[in-house]
Amino acid sequence: MALPSSLIVIGTSAGGMSALIQLVAQLPATLPAAVLVVQHLAPNSTGELLVERLAAHTTLHCQLAVDQMPLQAGHLYLAPPDRHLLTREDRLLVTKGPHENNYRPAADTLFRSAAVAFDSHVIGVVLTGLLYDGTAGLDFVKRCGGTAVVQDPTEAEFASMPESALRHVAVDYVVPLSQMGALLRELVGAGTATAHQRLHVPHDLQIEAAIAERVMGATEQVNEIGHQVPLTCPGCGGNLWEVNEGNVLRFRCHTGHAYTAEALLESSQHEMEETLWVALRMMEERKNLLTTMASHNGYWSTRQQERIKEIKQHINRLREFLLSSNANADQR
């Protein structure tokens, strides 16, 4: 069994299938690195079909990651649906820990774990995808001395993930998929010569990696790496801490959920919309009740008609706001 001298960690989402196929076709079975992949999948899906499709286009040995599976050079490991993929020394860890950036598996979780375990011998790669997963992960890789690679967003099927990474991280290479394989082979070859040079891993990243491995954190641990802020975790309703270190603004709760600022903003938007839809339903029910009351003759009929008119105005305004918000979200 050949232990890898380096790790190539890849994060992708929408459009990732075709991008991964094009990339792994350029990587040989003799690659002295292990390739670990997070592709956002539906929780109830199976990763086996994706593994089979990747295996049909590369000589790398492709498999779905299994907990405690040994890391081997020339192998590609895909994170299972609804599970985080981590590394510890020469082994894989597969856990059902808290979501990060509303994802499980999350690229950020994998990238951080790999950076802590392999420091400068990690190459982080962000491919096509929506939203922000992988941005903080590339920052983790860079802080541990590793290399950050991003697919050229102008050719990405969905440019959000590459563009987010470029906005927040000092990326080392921005390349089209057609050139990425050669670049990764070159970087892995250069890393082999310095495989025994270990660098200092920031203490805060060690703590965050430990939290992810143990599935649940503790207030004492989060206090070490951040300061509490007046915000609520969308995942569990607990308090949030703003993480003190790194170049990407991030937040954590003591149960293990983690968010970039953009992901937290996205979550709060969804929560607000859900609350407003509930309010709209309650207003509609109140209007129906008032209409029933107004159907009876007498003094109350005139008064209920006035209240019905007022609540209809509120309903129309709220409905217009919700529809305009959804239209704006679709444009993004």
Short mmCIF file of C-alpha atoms in Angstrom, two decimals:
data_model
loop_
_atom_site.label_atom_id
_atom_site.label_comp_id
_atom_site.label_asym_id
_atom_site.label_seq_id
_atom_site.Cartn_x
_atom_site.Cartn_y
_atom_site.Cartn_z
CA MET A 1 0.00 0.00 0.00
CA ALA A 2 1.54 3.32 -1.14
CA LEU A 3 0.91 6.19 1.27
CA PRO A 4 0.23 9.49 -0.48
CA SER A 5 2.84 12.22 -0.29
CA SER A 6 0.12 14.83 -0.85
CA LEU A 7 -3.63 15.27 -0.81
CA ILE A 8 -5.68 16.85 -3.58
CA VAL A 9 -9.02 17.93 -2.11
CA ILE A 10 -11.76 18.99 -4.51
CA GLY A 11 -15.03 20.77 -3.81
CA THR A 12 -17.80 21.17 -6.36
CA SER A 13 -21.57 21.46 -6.58
CA ALA A 14 -23.85 22.31 -9.50
CA GLY A 15 -22.26 21.26 -12.78
CA GLY A 16 -19.70 19.19 -10.89
CA MET A 17 -20.28 15.87 -12.60
CA SER A 18 -19.01 16.90 -16.03
CA ALA A 19 -16.21 19.01 -14.50
CA LEU A 20 -14.96 16.11 -12.36
CA ILE A 21 -15.03 13.72 -15.31
CA GLN A 22 -12.95 16.11 -17.40
CA LEU A 23 -10.47 16.66 -14.59
CA VAL A 24 -9.91 13.08 -13.40
CA ALA A 25 -9.38 11.94 -16.99
CA GLN A 26 -6.10 13.88 -16.81
CA LEU A 27 -4.84 12.17 -13.62
CA PRO A 28 -2.87 8.88 -13.87
CA ALA A 29 -2.96 5.86 -11.56
CA THR A 30 0.71 6.57 -10.74
CA LEU A 31 -0.23 9.88 -9.08
CA PRO A 32 1.68 10.02 -5.76
CA ALA A 33 -1.28 11.78 -4.14
CA ALA A 34 -4.72 10.75 -2.94
CA VAL A 35 -7.70 12.65 -4.36
CA LEU A 36 -10.61 13.42 -2.02
CA VAL A 37 -13.82 14.82 -3.50
CA VAL A 38 -16.88 16.55 -2.08
CA GLN A 39 -19.71 16.80 -4.59
CA HIS A 40 -22.94 18.17 -3.16
CA LEU A 41 -25.52 15.40 -3.47
CA ALA A 42 -29.08 14.93 -2.26
CA PRO A 43 -29.13 13.19 1.17
CA ASN A 44 -31.19 10.28 -0.14
CA SER A 45 -29.04 9.74 -3.25
CA THR A 46 -26.25 7.23 -3.76
CA GLY A 47 -22.70 8.12 -4.66
CA GLU A 48 -22.05 4.80 -6.35
CA LEU A 49 -23.29 5.98 -9.74
CA LEU A 50 -20.95 8.97 -9.65
CA VAL A 51 -18.04 6.74 -8.64
CA GLU A 52 -18.77 4.44 -11.56
CA ARG A 53 -18.91 7.34 -14.01
CA LEU A 54 -15.61 8.75 -12.72
CA ALA A 55 -13.94 5.33 -12.84
CA ALA A 56 -14.93 5.00 -16.50
CA HIS A 57 -12.86 8.08 -17.38
CA THR A 58 -9.70 7.67 -15.28
CA THR A 59 -7.13 5.09 -14.27
CA LEU A 60 -7.30 6.31 -10.67
CA HIS A 61 -8.89 3.77 -8.35
CA CYS A 62 -12.27 5.39 -7.54
CA GLN A 63 -14.38 4.46 -4.54
CA LEU A 64 -16.94 5.77 -2.11
CA ALA A 65 -15.21 6.76 1.13
CA VAL A 66 -15.70 4.45 4.13
CA ASP A 67 -14.90 5.34 7.72
CA GLN A 68 -11.37 4.26 8.78
CA MET A 69 -10.43 3.40 5.19
CA PRO A 70 -6.64 3.83 4.69
CA LEU A 71 -5.44 6.61 2.41
CA GLN A 72 -3.60 5.37 -0.67
CA ALA A 73 -1.82 7.16 -3.48
CA GLY A 74 -3.46 6.88 -6.87
CA HIS A 75 -6.90 6.55 -5.27
CA LEU A 76 -9.92 8.85 -5.51
CA TYR A 77 -12.34 8.92 -2.58
CA LEU A 78 -15.81 10.44 -2.93
CA ALA A 79 -17.67 11.72 0.14
CA PRO A 80 -20.88 9.71 0.66
CA PRO A 81 -24.19 11.58 0.52
CA ASP A 82 -25.17 13.23 3.82
CA ARG A 83 -21.76 12.49 5.40
CA HIS A 84 -18.70 14.65 5.99
CA LEU A 85 -15.39 13.36 4.67
CA LEU A 86 -12.39 14.00 6.96
CA THR A 87 -8.82 12.77 7.27
CA ARG A 88 -6.72 11.86 10.28
CA GLU A 89 -3.10 10.94 9.64
CA ASP A 90 -3.24 8.08 7.10
CA ARG A 91 -6.95 7.31 7.34
CA LEU A 92 -10.35 8.61 6.26
CA LEU A 93 -13.08 9.57 8.68
CA VAL A 94 -16.71 9.58 7.54
CA THR A 95 -19.06 11.30 9.99
CA LYS A 96 -22.59 12.65 10.23
CA GLY A 97 -21.51 15.83 11.98
CA PRO A 98 -23.29 19.20 11.93
CA HIS A 99 -23.78 20.96 8.60
CA GLU A 100 -21.29 23.62 7.55
CA ASN A 101 -22.59 26.35 5.24
CA ASN A 102 -25.82 24.32 5.25
CA TYR A 103 -24.05 21.40 3.54
CA ARG A 104 -23.16 17.84 4.48
CA PRO A 105 -20.80 16.85 3.01
CA ALA A 106 -19.11 20.25 2.94
CA ALA A 107 -15.95 21.17 1.06
CA ASP A 108 -14.92 23.47 3.92
CA THR A 109 -15.00 20.56 6.37
CA LEU A 110 -12.85 18.35 4.14
CA PHE A 111 -10.37 21.11 3.28
CA ARG A 112 -9.82 22.05 6.93
CA SER A 113 -9.33 18.45 8.02
CA ALA A 114 -6.88 17.77 5.18
CA ALA A 115 -4.94 20.99 5.88
CA VAL A 116 -4.54 20.10 9.56
CA ALA A 117 -3.43 16.54 8.75
CA PHE A 118 -1.15 17.25 5.75
CA ASP A 119 -0.35 20.99 6.15
CA SER A 120 1.65 22.28 3.14
CA HIS A 121 1.14 19.03 1.22
CA VAL A 122 -2.48 19.81 0.44
CA ILE A 123 -3.78 21.20 -2.84
CA GLY A 124 -7.28 22.63 -2.52
CA VAL A 125 -9.38 22.80 -5.69
CA VAL A 126 -12.70 24.60 -6.13
CA LEU A 127 -14.71 23.80 -9.25
CA THR A 128 -18.09 24.87 -10.61
CA GLY A 129 -20.91 25.32 -8.12
CA LEU A 130 -23.46 27.60 -6.53
CA LEU A 131 -23.00 29.72 -3.39
CA TYR A 132 -19.92 29.73 -1.15
CA ASP A 133 -18.76 26.28 -0.01
CA GLY A 134 -15.00 25.86 -0.44
CA THR A 135 -14.12 29.52 0.08
CA ALA A 136 -13.24 29.22 3.76
CA GLY A 137 -11.74 25.81 2.98
CA LEU A 138 -9.21 27.32 0.59
CA ASP A 139 -8.33 29.85 3.27
CA PHE A 140 -7.67 26.95 5.68
CA VAL A 141 -5.42 25.31 3.09
CA LYS A 142 -3.47 28.53 2.53
CA ARG A 143 -3.03 29.18 6.27
CA CYS A 144 -1.46 25.73 6.63
CA GLY A 145 0.97 26.36 3.76
CA GLY A 146 -0.94 24.52 1.04
CA THR A 147 -1.85 25.55 -2.49
CA ALA A 148 -5.18 26.98 -3.70
CA VAL A 149 -6.44 26.21 -7.22
CA VAL A 150 -9.69 27.51 -8.71
CA GLN A 151 -11.41 26.70 -11.98
CA ASP A 152 -11.55 29.73 -14.27
CA PRO A 153 -15.04 31.09 -13.50
CA THR A 154 -15.51 32.27 -17.08
CA GLU A 155 -15.71 28.62 -18.20
CA ALA A 156 -17.43 27.19 -15.11
CA GLU A 157 -20.99 26.04 -15.70
CA PHE A 158 -21.90 27.75 -12.41
CA ALA A 159 -19.42 30.44 -11.41
CA SER A 160 -20.54 31.23 -7.83
CA MET A 161 -18.11 28.97 -5.96
CA PRO A 162 -15.02 29.92 -8.00
CA GLU A 163 -15.91 33.62 -7.87
CA SER A 164 -16.48 33.54 -4.12
CA ALA A 165 -13.08 31.90 -3.60
CA LEU A 166 -11.37 34.51 -5.74
CA ARG A 167 -13.03 37.37 -3.83
CA HIS A 168 -11.87 36.19 -0.42
CA VAL A 169 -8.71 34.10 -0.82
CA ALA A 170 -5.27 34.74 -2.32
CA VAL A 171 -5.64 31.92 -4.84
CA ASP A 172 -2.43 30.59 -6.35
CA TYR A 173 -3.74 29.35 -9.69
CA VAL A 174 -6.84 30.11 -11.77
CA VAL A 175 -6.95 27.71 -14.70
CA PRO A 176 -9.42 26.12 -17.11
CA LEU A 177 -10.21 22.44 -16.61
CA SER A 178 -8.21 21.49 -19.70
CA GLN A 179 -5.00 22.67 -17.98
CA MET A 180 -5.79 21.67 -14.41
CA GLY A 181 -4.63 18.06 -14.61
CA ALA A 182 -1.15 19.01 -15.79
CA LEU A 183 -0.93 21.65 -13.07
CA LEU A 184 -1.93 19.20 -10.33
CA ARG A 185 0.60 16.62 -11.56
CA GLU A 186 3.31 19.28 -11.47
CA LEU A 187 2.34 20.50 -7.98
CA VAL A 188 2.21 16.98 -6.57
CA GLY A 189 5.61 16.21 -8.05
CA ALA A 190 7.10 19.32 -6.46
CA GLY A 191 5.56 18.43 -3.11
CA THR A 192 7.10 14.95 -3.11
CA ALA A 193 10.58 16.41 -2.73
CA THR A 194 9.59 18.16 0.51
CA ALA A 195 7.32 15.49 1.92
CA HIS A 196 9.05 15.42 5.34
CA GLN A 197 9.02 19.18 5.94
CA ARG A 198 6.18 19.74 8.37
CA LEU A 199 4.84 23.23 9.00
CA HIS A 200 3.09 24.72 12.01
CA VAL A 201 -0.68 24.28 11.88
CA PRO A 202 -2.66 27.16 13.44
CA HIS A 203 -4.16 26.24 16.81
CA ASP A 204 -7.65 27.47 15.91
CA LEU A 205 -7.81 25.14 12.91
CA GLN A 206 -6.71 22.22 15.07
CA ILE A 207 -9.60 23.00 17.43
CA GLU A 208 -12.12 23.26 14.58
CA ALA A 209 -10.89 20.00 13.07
CA ALA A 210 -11.27 18.30 16.46
CA ILE A 211 -14.83 19.65 16.78
CA ALA A 212 -15.71 18.18 13.37
CA GLU A 213 -14.18 14.80 14.24
CA ARG A 214 -16.07 14.52 17.50
CA VAL A 215 -19.36 15.50 15.80
CA MET A 216 -20.20 17.94 18.60
CA GLY A 217 -18.21 20.77 20.14
CA ALA A 218 -18.34 22.57 23.47
CA THR A 219 -18.68 26.18 24.56
CA GLU A 220 -15.15 26.15 25.99
CA GLN A 221 -13.68 25.15 22.64
CA VAL A 222 -15.58 27.78 20.66
CA ASN A 223 -14.59 30.44 23.21
CA GLU A 224 -10.95 29.67 22.38
CA ILE A 225 -11.34 30.54 18.71
CA GLY A 226 -14.03 33.25 18.66
CA HIS A 227 -16.16 35.74 20.52
CA GLN A 228 -19.90 35.52 21.06
CA VAL A 229 -22.10 37.79 18.95
CA PRO A 230 -25.83 38.65 19.15
CA LEU A 231 -26.79 36.24 16.35
CA THR A 232 -28.64 32.94 16.32
CA CYS A 233 -27.58 29.72 14.61
CA PRO A 234 -30.08 28.82 11.83
CA GLY A 235 -29.28 25.13 12.33
CA CYS A 236 -30.05 24.72 16.02
CA GLY A 237 -31.19 28.09 17.39
CA GLY A 238 -28.18 28.43 19.69
CA ASN A 239 -25.78 31.32 20.12
CA LEU A 240 -23.16 32.11 17.49
CA TRP A 241 -19.51 33.00 17.88
CA GLU A 242 -17.59 35.06 15.31
CA VAL A 243 -14.33 33.23 14.53
CA ASN A 244 -11.34 35.45 15.30
CA GLU A 245 -8.78 34.06 12.85
CA GLY A 246 -8.55 33.70 9.08
CA ASN A 247 -9.29 35.91 6.11
CA VAL A 248 -12.92 34.82 5.65
CA LEU A 249 -15.57 36.15 8.03
CA ARG A 250 -17.09 33.07 9.67
CA PHE A 251 -19.40 32.08 12.51
CA ARG A 252 -19.80 28.95 14.65
CA CYS A 253 -22.18 27.63 17.27
CA HIS A 254 -21.09 25.37 20.12
CA THR A 255 -22.87 22.35 18.62
CA GLY A 256 -20.68 22.46 15.51
CA HIS A 257 -22.64 24.30 12.80
CA ALA A 258 -20.43 26.70 10.88
CA TYR A 259 -21.14 29.45 8.34
CA THR A 260 -19.37 32.00 6.25
CA ALA A 261 -20.99 35.43 6.51
CA GLU A 262 -22.58 34.93 3.08
CA ALA A 263 -24.00 31.53 3.99
CA LEU A 264 -25.39 32.92 7.25
CA LEU A 265 -27.03 35.79 5.37
CA GLU A 266 -28.56 33.31 2.93
CA SER A 267 -29.93 31.23 5.81
CA SER A 268 -31.43 34.25 7.55
CA GLN A 269 -33.13 35.24 4.28
CA HIS A 270 -34.77 31.81 4.01
CA GLU A 271 -35.89 31.95 7.65
CA MET A 272 -37.37 35.41 7.20
CA GLU A 273 -39.29 34.32 4.11
CA GLU A 274 -40.69 31.27 5.91
CA THR A 275 -41.83 33.46 8.80
CA LEU A 276 -43.52 35.91 6.43
CA TRP A 277 -45.34 33.11 4.60
CA VAL A 278 -46.66 31.89 7.97
CA ALA A 279 -47.77 35.45 8.76
CA LEU A 280 -49.51 35.64 5.38
CA ARG A 281 -51.38 32.39 6.08
CA MET A 282 -52.51 33.67 9.48
CA MET A 283 -53.74 36.92 7.93
CA GLU A 284 -55.71 35.00 5.31
CA GLU A 285 -57.32 32.90 8.04
CA ARG A 286 -58.18 36.04 10.03
CA LYS A 287 -59.72 37.61 6.92
CA ASN A 288 -61.85 34.49 6.38
CA LEU A 289 -63.05 34.58 9.98
CA LEU A 290 -63.92 38.27 9.74
CA THR A 291 -65.81 37.62 6.49
CA THR A 292 -67.88 34.95 8.22
CA MET A 293 -68.61 37.29 11.13
CA ALA A 294 -69.57 40.10 8.73
CA SER A 295 -72.09 37.87 7.00
CA HIS A 296 -74.34 38.27 10.03
CA ASN A 297 -76.60 41.32 10.07
CA GLY A 298 -76.33 44.17 12.52
CA TYR A 299 -73.79 46.61 13.91
CA TRP A 300 -70.94 44.07 13.81
CA SER A 301 -71.32 43.58 10.06
CA THR A 302 -70.24 47.15 9.21
CA ARG A 303 -67.36 47.04 11.69
CA GLN A 304 -66.04 43.70 10.38
CA GLN A 305 -66.19 44.99 6.79
CA GLU A 306 -63.85 47.83 7.77
CA ARG A 307 -61.44 45.38 9.42
CA ILE A 308 -61.58 43.10 6.36
CA LYS A 309 -60.63 46.01 4.10
CA GLU A 310 -57.68 46.88 6.32
CA ILE A 311 -56.35 43.33 6.56
CA LYS A 312 -56.68 42.86 2.78
CA GLN A 313 -54.31 45.81 2.34
CA HIS A 314 -51.78 44.15 4.65
CA ILE A 315 -52.15 40.84 2.81
CA ASN A 316 -51.58 42.46 -0.58
CA ARG A 317 -48.49 44.33 0.61
CA LEU A 318 -47.00 41.23 2.20
CA ARG A 319 -47.72 39.11 -0.87
CA GLU A 320 -46.11 41.72 -3.16
CA PHE A 321 -43.03 41.81 -0.94
CA LEU A 322 -42.67 38.03 -0.91
CA LEU A 323 -43.11 37.71 -4.67
CA SER A 324 -40.58 40.47 -5.35
CA SER A 325 -38.12 38.85 -2.94
CA ASN A 326 -38.45 35.52 -4.75
CA ALA A 327 -37.94 37.21 -8.11
CA ASN A 328 -34.76 38.89 -6.87
CA ALA A 329 -33.48 35.57 -5.52
CA ASP A 330 -34.07 33.89 -8.88
CA GLN A 331 -32.07 36.63 -10.63
CA ARG A 332 -29.10 35.97 -8.32
#
